[in-house]
Coordinates of C-alpha atoms in Angstrom, one line a residue:
M15 CA -52.2 -116.4 68.1
T16 CA -52.6 -112.6 68.3
E17 CA -49.7 -110.4 67.2
T18 CA -48.5 -108.2 70.0
L19 CA -49.0 -104.5 69.0
R20 CA -45.8 -102.5 69.2
P21 CA -46.0 -99.3 71.3
R22 CA -46.9 -96.0 69.7
F23 CA -44.0 -94.3 71.4
Q24 CA -42.0 -95.6 74.3
F25 CA -38.6 -94.1 75.4
T26 CA -36.5 -96.3 77.7
I27 CA -33.2 -95.1 79.2
A28 CA -30.9 -98.1 79.6
A29 CA -27.9 -96.4 81.0
T30 CA -26.5 -93.0 81.9
D31 CA -22.9 -91.9 82.3
G32 CA -22.6 -88.3 83.6
K33 CA -25.3 -86.4 81.6
A34 CA -24.9 -88.8 78.6
R35 CA -27.8 -91.3 78.1
T36 CA -28.3 -94.4 76.0
G37 CA -31.6 -96.1 75.4
T38 CA -34.3 -97.0 72.9
I39 CA -37.4 -95.3 71.4
A40 CA -39.9 -98.1 70.5
M41 CA -42.4 -97.2 67.8
R42 CA -44.8 -99.1 65.5
R43 CA -42.3 -99.2 62.6
G44 CA -39.3 -100.2 64.7
D45 CA -36.8 -99.3 67.5
I46 CA -34.6 -96.3 67.4
R47 CA -31.3 -96.7 69.4
T48 CA -30.2 -93.5 71.2
P49 CA -28.1 -91.5 70.9
A50 CA -29.4 -91.6 67.3
F51 CA -28.2 -89.8 64.1
M52 CA -30.9 -89.4 61.5
P53 CA -29.7 -89.1 57.9
V54 CA -31.5 -86.3 56.1
G55 CA -33.8 -87.4 53.2
T56 CA -34.9 -83.9 52.2
A57 CA -36.9 -84.7 49.1
A58 CA -37.8 -88.4 50.0
T59 CA -34.2 -89.5 49.4
V60 CA -30.9 -89.4 51.2
K61 CA -29.0 -87.9 48.3
A62 CA -26.8 -90.4 46.4
M63 CA -28.0 -93.4 48.5
K64 CA -30.6 -96.1 48.1
P65 CA -32.8 -96.5 51.2
E66 CA -31.6 -100.1 51.7
T67 CA -28.0 -98.8 51.7
V68 CA -28.9 -96.2 54.3
R69 CA -30.4 -98.9 56.5
A70 CA -27.3 -101.1 56.0
T71 CA -25.1 -98.3 57.5
G72 CA -27.0 -98.7 60.8
A73 CA -29.6 -95.9 60.5
D74 CA -32.8 -96.6 62.5
I75 CA -34.7 -93.5 61.3
I76 CA -34.4 -90.8 58.6
L77 CA -35.7 -87.3 58.3
G78 CA -38.0 -86.0 55.6
N79 CA -38.6 -82.3 54.9
T80 CA -42.2 -80.9 55.0
Y81 CA -41.4 -77.7 53.1
H82 CA -39.8 -79.5 50.1
L83 CA -42.2 -82.4 50.0
M84 CA -45.3 -80.0 50.1
L85 CA -43.9 -78.2 47.1
R86 CA -42.8 -81.2 45.1
P87 CA -44.3 -83.7 44.6
G88 CA -47.0 -82.5 47.0
A89 CA -48.3 -84.0 50.3
E90 CA -51.6 -84.9 48.8
R91 CA -49.9 -86.8 46.0
V92 CA -47.7 -88.7 48.4
A93 CA -50.8 -89.6 50.4
R94 CA -52.6 -90.9 47.2
L95 CA -49.5 -93.0 46.5
G96 CA -49.7 -94.7 49.9
G97 CA -47.6 -92.4 52.1
L98 CA -44.0 -91.4 52.3
H99 CA -42.8 -94.8 53.6
R100 CA -44.2 -96.7 50.6
F101 CA -43.3 -93.9 48.2
M102 CA -39.6 -94.0 49.0
N103 CA -39.3 -97.6 50.1
W104 CA -38.3 -96.9 53.7
Q105 CA -40.3 -99.0 56.1
R106 CA -38.7 -97.8 59.3
P107 CA -39.5 -94.6 61.3
I108 CA -39.5 -91.2 59.6
L109 CA -39.3 -87.9 61.4
T110 CA -40.5 -84.9 59.4
D111 CA -39.6 -81.4 60.3
S112 CA -42.4 -78.8 60.4
G113 CA -41.3 -76.7 57.4
G114 CA -40.9 -73.5 59.4
Y115 CA -37.1 -73.3 59.2
Q116 CA -37.0 -73.7 55.4
V117 CA -39.6 -71.0 55.0
M118 CA -37.4 -68.7 57.0
S119 CA -34.1 -69.6 55.4
L120 CA -35.0 -70.2 51.8
S121 CA -37.6 -67.5 50.9
D122 CA -37.0 -63.8 50.8
L123 CA -40.6 -63.3 49.8
R124 CA -42.5 -64.1 53.0
K125 CA -44.9 -62.5 55.4
L126 CA -44.9 -63.6 59.0
T127 CA -48.1 -63.2 61.1
E128 CA -49.7 -64.8 64.1
E129 CA -51.6 -67.0 61.8
G130 CA -48.5 -68.4 60.1
V131 CA -46.2 -67.7 57.2
E132 CA -47.2 -66.7 53.7
F133 CA -44.4 -67.4 51.3
R134 CA -43.5 -67.9 47.6
S135 CA -42.1 -71.2 46.4
H136 CA -38.4 -71.1 45.6
L137 CA -39.3 -73.5 42.7
D138 CA -41.9 -71.5 40.8
G139 CA -42.9 -68.5 42.8
S140 CA -46.3 -69.8 43.6
K141 CA -47.9 -68.6 46.8
H142 CA -48.4 -70.8 49.9
M143 CA -49.6 -70.4 53.5
L144 CA -48.0 -72.5 56.1
T145 CA -49.7 -72.5 59.6
P146 CA -49.4 -74.9 62.5
E147 CA -52.6 -76.6 61.3
R148 CA -51.4 -76.9 57.7
S149 CA -48.0 -78.2 58.9
M150 CA -49.7 -80.9 60.9
E151 CA -51.9 -81.8 58.0
I152 CA -49.0 -82.1 55.6
Q153 CA -47.1 -84.3 58.1
R154 CA -50.2 -86.5 58.5
L155 CA -50.6 -86.8 54.7
L156 CA -46.9 -87.9 54.5
G157 CA -47.5 -90.5 57.2
S158 CA -44.8 -89.2 59.5
D159 CA -43.9 -91.3 62.6
I160 CA -42.4 -88.3 64.5
V161 CA -44.1 -85.0 63.7
M162 CA -42.5 -81.7 64.6
A163 CA -44.5 -78.8 66.0
F164 CA -44.5 -75.7 63.8
D165 CA -42.2 -72.9 65.0
E166 CA -40.2 -69.9 64.0
C167 CA -36.4 -70.0 64.3
P168 CA -34.9 -66.5 64.6
R169 CA -31.2 -65.8 64.2
A170 CA -29.3 -65.8 67.5
D171 CA -27.9 -62.3 66.8
Q172 CA -31.3 -60.7 66.8
P173 CA -32.1 -58.3 69.7
R174 CA -33.4 -60.0 72.8
E175 CA -36.9 -58.6 72.5
V176 CA -37.2 -60.0 69.0
I177 CA -36.1 -63.4 70.1
E178 CA -38.5 -63.3 73.1
A179 CA -41.4 -62.3 70.9
S180 CA -40.6 -65.0 68.5
M181 CA -40.2 -67.6 71.2
E182 CA -43.6 -66.7 72.7
M183 CA -45.3 -67.0 69.3
S184 CA -43.6 -70.3 68.8
M185 CA -45.1 -71.5 72.1
R186 CA -48.6 -70.4 70.9
W187 CA -48.0 -72.2 67.7
A188 CA -46.9 -75.3 69.7
Q189 CA -50.3 -75.4 71.4
R190 CA -52.0 -75.1 68.0
S191 CA -49.8 -77.8 66.7
R192 CA -50.7 -80.1 69.6
D193 CA -54.4 -79.4 69.0
A194 CA -54.2 -80.0 65.3
F195 CA -52.1 -83.2 65.7
D196 CA -54.5 -84.6 68.3
A197 CA -57.4 -84.1 65.8
G198 CA -55.6 -86.4 63.3
G199 CA -57.5 -89.6 64.0
D200 CA -55.7 -92.8 63.2
H201 CA -52.4 -91.0 62.4
A202 CA -52.3 -89.4 65.8
A203 CA -53.1 -92.7 67.4
G204 CA -49.9 -94.2 65.9
A205 CA -47.5 -91.3 65.6
A206 CA -45.6 -89.0 68.0
L207 CA -45.4 -85.2 68.3
F208 CA -42.3 -83.3 69.5
G209 CA -42.3 -79.7 70.7
I210 CA -39.4 -77.4 69.9
Q211 CA -37.6 -75.2 72.5
Q212 CA -36.6 -71.8 71.4
G213 CA -34.8 -68.8 73.0
A214 CA -31.5 -68.6 71.1
L215 CA -28.6 -68.4 73.6
D216 CA -30.6 -66.9 76.5
E217 CA -31.0 -69.3 79.5
E218 CA -34.1 -67.5 80.9
L219 CA -35.9 -67.5 77.6
R220 CA -35.2 -71.2 77.0
R221 CA -36.4 -71.9 80.5
R222 CA -39.7 -70.2 79.8
S223 CA -40.0 -72.0 76.5
A224 CA -39.3 -75.4 78.1
D225 CA -41.9 -74.7 80.8
A226 CA -44.5 -73.8 78.2
L227 CA -43.8 -76.9 76.2
T228 CA -43.9 -79.2 79.2
A229 CA -47.2 -77.7 80.2
I230 CA -48.6 -78.6 76.8
G231 CA -47.1 -82.0 76.9
F232 CA -45.1 -83.7 74.0
D233 CA -43.7 -87.1 73.4
G234 CA -40.2 -85.6 72.9
Y235 CA -38.6 -82.2 72.9
A236 CA -36.3 -80.6 70.4
I237 CA -33.7 -77.9 71.0
G238 CA -34.2 -75.5 68.2
G239 CA -32.4 -72.3 67.2
L240 CA -28.8 -73.6 67.5
A241 CA -26.2 -74.4 64.9
V242 CA -27.4 -71.4 62.9
G243 CA -24.1 -69.6 62.8
E244 CA -23.3 -69.0 66.5
G245 CA -20.3 -71.3 66.6
Q246 CA -19.5 -74.4 68.6
E247 CA -18.4 -72.6 71.8
A248 CA -21.7 -70.7 72.0
M249 CA -23.7 -73.7 71.1
F250 CA -22.1 -75.8 73.8
A251 CA -22.6 -73.0 76.3
A252 CA -26.4 -73.1 75.6
L253 CA -26.3 -76.9 75.7
D254 CA -24.8 -76.7 79.2
F255 CA -28.3 -75.7 80.4
A256 CA -30.9 -76.3 77.6
P257 CA -31.2 -80.1 77.7
E258 CA -31.7 -80.2 81.5
Q259 CA -34.6 -77.7 81.2
L260 CA -36.5 -80.4 79.3
P261 CA -38.2 -83.4 80.8
A262 CA -35.6 -86.1 81.7
D263 CA -37.9 -89.0 80.8
R264 CA -38.4 -87.9 77.2
P265 CA -36.0 -87.8 74.2
R266 CA -34.1 -84.6 73.6
Y267 CA -33.4 -83.8 69.9
L268 CA -30.8 -81.2 68.8
M269 CA -32.0 -80.1 65.4
G270 CA -29.5 -79.6 62.5
V271 CA -26.4 -80.8 64.3
G272 CA -23.7 -81.4 63.2
K273 CA -20.0 -82.2 62.8
P274 CA -18.7 -85.4 64.6
D275 CA -17.2 -83.4 67.4
D276 CA -20.5 -81.5 67.8
L277 CA -22.3 -84.8 68.3
V278 CA -19.8 -86.0 71.0
G279 CA -20.1 -82.7 72.9
A280 CA -23.9 -82.7 72.7
V281 CA -24.2 -86.3 73.9
E282 CA -21.9 -85.3 76.7
R283 CA -24.5 -82.7 77.6
G284 CA -27.5 -85.0 77.5
V285 CA -28.8 -84.9 73.9
D286 CA -30.3 -88.1 72.4
M287 CA -31.1 -87.4 68.8
F288 CA -29.5 -85.5 65.9
D289 CA -29.9 -84.8 62.2
C290 CA -27.7 -83.0 59.7
V291 CA -27.1 -82.8 56.0
L292 CA -23.3 -82.6 56.5
P293 CA -22.3 -86.2 56.0
S294 CA -24.2 -86.5 52.7
R295 CA -23.4 -82.9 51.4
S296 CA -19.7 -83.3 52.3
G297 CA -19.6 -86.7 50.6
R298 CA -20.9 -85.2 47.4
N299 CA -18.3 -82.5 47.6
G300 CA -15.3 -84.8 48.1
Q301 CA -14.9 -84.6 51.9
A302 CA -14.8 -87.7 54.0
F303 CA -15.1 -87.9 57.8
T304 CA -12.7 -90.3 59.6
W305 CA -11.7 -91.1 63.1
N306 CA -8.6 -88.9 62.5
G307 CA -10.6 -85.9 61.3
P308 CA -12.0 -84.9 57.9
I309 CA -10.0 -85.3 54.7
N310 CA -10.6 -83.8 51.3
L311 CA -10.2 -86.4 48.5
R312 CA -9.6 -83.7 45.9
N313 CA -6.1 -83.1 47.4
A314 CA -3.3 -84.4 45.1
R315 CA -1.7 -86.3 48.0
F316 CA -4.4 -89.0 47.6
A317 CA -3.7 -89.6 43.9
E318 CA -1.7 -92.7 44.5
D319 CA -2.8 -93.6 48.0
T320 CA -3.8 -97.2 48.1
G321 CA -5.2 -97.2 51.6
P322 CA -8.9 -97.0 52.6
L323 CA -10.6 -93.8 53.5
D324 CA -10.4 -94.9 57.2
D325 CA -8.7 -98.1 58.3
R326 CA -11.0 -98.3 61.4
C327 CA -14.2 -98.0 59.3
T328 CA -16.2 -101.1 58.5
C329 CA -18.3 -99.7 55.6
A330 CA -18.3 -101.2 52.1
T331 CA -16.5 -98.2 50.6
C332 CA -13.6 -98.6 53.0
G333 CA -13.5 -102.4 52.5
T334 CA -13.5 -102.2 48.7
Y335 CA -12.1 -98.9 47.3
T336 CA -8.8 -97.0 47.7
R337 CA -8.3 -93.4 48.4
A338 CA -6.6 -93.2 45.0
Y339 CA -9.7 -94.4 43.2
L340 CA -12.0 -92.2 45.2
H341 CA -9.7 -89.2 44.4
H342 CA -10.0 -90.1 40.7
L343 CA -13.8 -90.3 40.9
V344 CA -14.1 -87.0 42.8
K345 CA -11.8 -85.1 40.5
S346 CA -13.6 -86.5 37.5
G347 CA -17.0 -85.5 38.8
E348 CA -18.2 -89.1 38.5
I349 CA -21.6 -89.9 40.2
L350 CA -20.1 -93.1 41.8
G351 CA -17.7 -90.8 43.7
A352 CA -20.6 -89.1 45.4
M353 CA -22.3 -92.4 46.1
L354 CA -19.3 -94.1 47.7
M355 CA -18.2 -91.0 49.7
T356 CA -21.8 -90.5 51.0
E357 CA -22.1 -94.1 52.0
H358 CA -18.9 -93.9 53.9
N359 CA -19.8 -90.7 55.7
I360 CA -23.3 -91.9 56.7
A361 CA -21.7 -95.2 57.9
F362 CA -19.0 -93.3 59.9
Y363 CA -21.7 -91.3 61.7
Q364 CA -23.6 -94.4 62.6
Q365 CA -20.4 -96.1 63.8
L366 CA -19.7 -93.0 65.9
M367 CA -23.2 -93.2 67.4
Q368 CA -22.7 -96.9 68.2
A369 CA -19.4 -96.2 69.8
M370 CA -21.0 -93.6 72.0
R371 CA -23.8 -95.9 72.9
N372 CA -21.3 -98.6 73.9
A373 CA -19.2 -96.2 75.9
I374 CA -22.2 -94.9 77.9
A375 CA -23.4 -98.4 78.6
E376 CA -20.0 -99.4 79.8
G377 CA -19.5 -96.3 82.0
R378 CA -16.5 -95.0 80.1
F379 CA -18.0 -92.1 78.1
A380 CA -15.7 -89.4 79.5
A381 CA -12.6 -91.5 78.4
F382 CA -14.1 -92.1 75.0
A383 CA -14.9 -88.4 74.5
A384 CA -11.4 -87.4 75.5
S385 CA -9.8 -90.0 73.2
F386 CA -12.0 -89.0 70.3
R387 CA -11.3 -85.3 70.6
A388 CA -7.6 -86.0 70.8
T389 CA -7.5 -88.1 67.7
Y390 CA -10.1 -86.3 65.7
G391 CA -8.7 -82.9 66.7
A392 CA -5.2 -83.9 65.7
G393 CA -6.4 -84.9 62.3
R394 CA -8.2 -81.7 61.7
K395 CA -4.9 -79.8 61.8
E396 CA -4.1 -81.3 58.4
P397 CA -5.2 -79.3 55.3
V398 CA -8.6 -80.3 54.0

């Protein structure tokens, strides 16, 4: 009996409620339920978590970082060791970002040209050149399932002419990324490529970007250039128009977002995929996300609190450990504190995504969002 080959990339929308959508992305390495939150595994690890624990929280896909992995341990080395999935023991889908954002944000020593970006490593000062073609090559060597086009991400407070020129160059880079990806042989036959919309907060520039990307043709479309300091109100204002400028039959991915209330507001506006370092970074720093808002376990009021982090959460941390113990671990700088707090935060994010998927499927997303904001917002008034 011949085994049925799973699709390379197939997005199915199962239900909509207002602009919110729920569905499935089917890929060779497994299904991704949408709306989806992708934990960030920057250097081939979701910090303070084992891959099997990440999966146990409900994550269907994780994100790897092209910039960091190309510098250490090196994409060629990862390829020699069997690819990123084998290297880190994660057999489900992996999305890799293109590296462009990190080059812009981490390196002061860089030179941007039409060809690409020349920069010095933040690790040892060595010189590197990252182009659309090299970014596609690195992501191919890593064995990425969802490859991101190479782009530039300017700050939203730049003059309009700077943002426009940057967007137009990113669209030229998008075509070069498409061409280089398609030349990738077996990898291209089994992976997907996403384009990235740019244009900051400008509706007309984002429309032009969306049109250019749609003309090239991608498996999915990311909304880039948001969550870079403009604030939630401005981000939501852009999301009031940006997702609908992109093809409705393809996944829409909001890069680098965000806080739990950001996710709810973005799903409300038609976004399907997210990634953010916040749940893991906050966990390492003693902050837990709960249905009643974030709490800081460093606070003395938790020193003798025998309750769980969140009595609605079903994660192993909440089912086993008290706030008092976690307070002790965090205050003592114990590694276990970072592990347990991160596990809870990642699990909370996955439970939030599942709750949104259920609400959309049952046609009650508006009520869910209103209830969430009321409860989460009330909790945020407490000191953290």
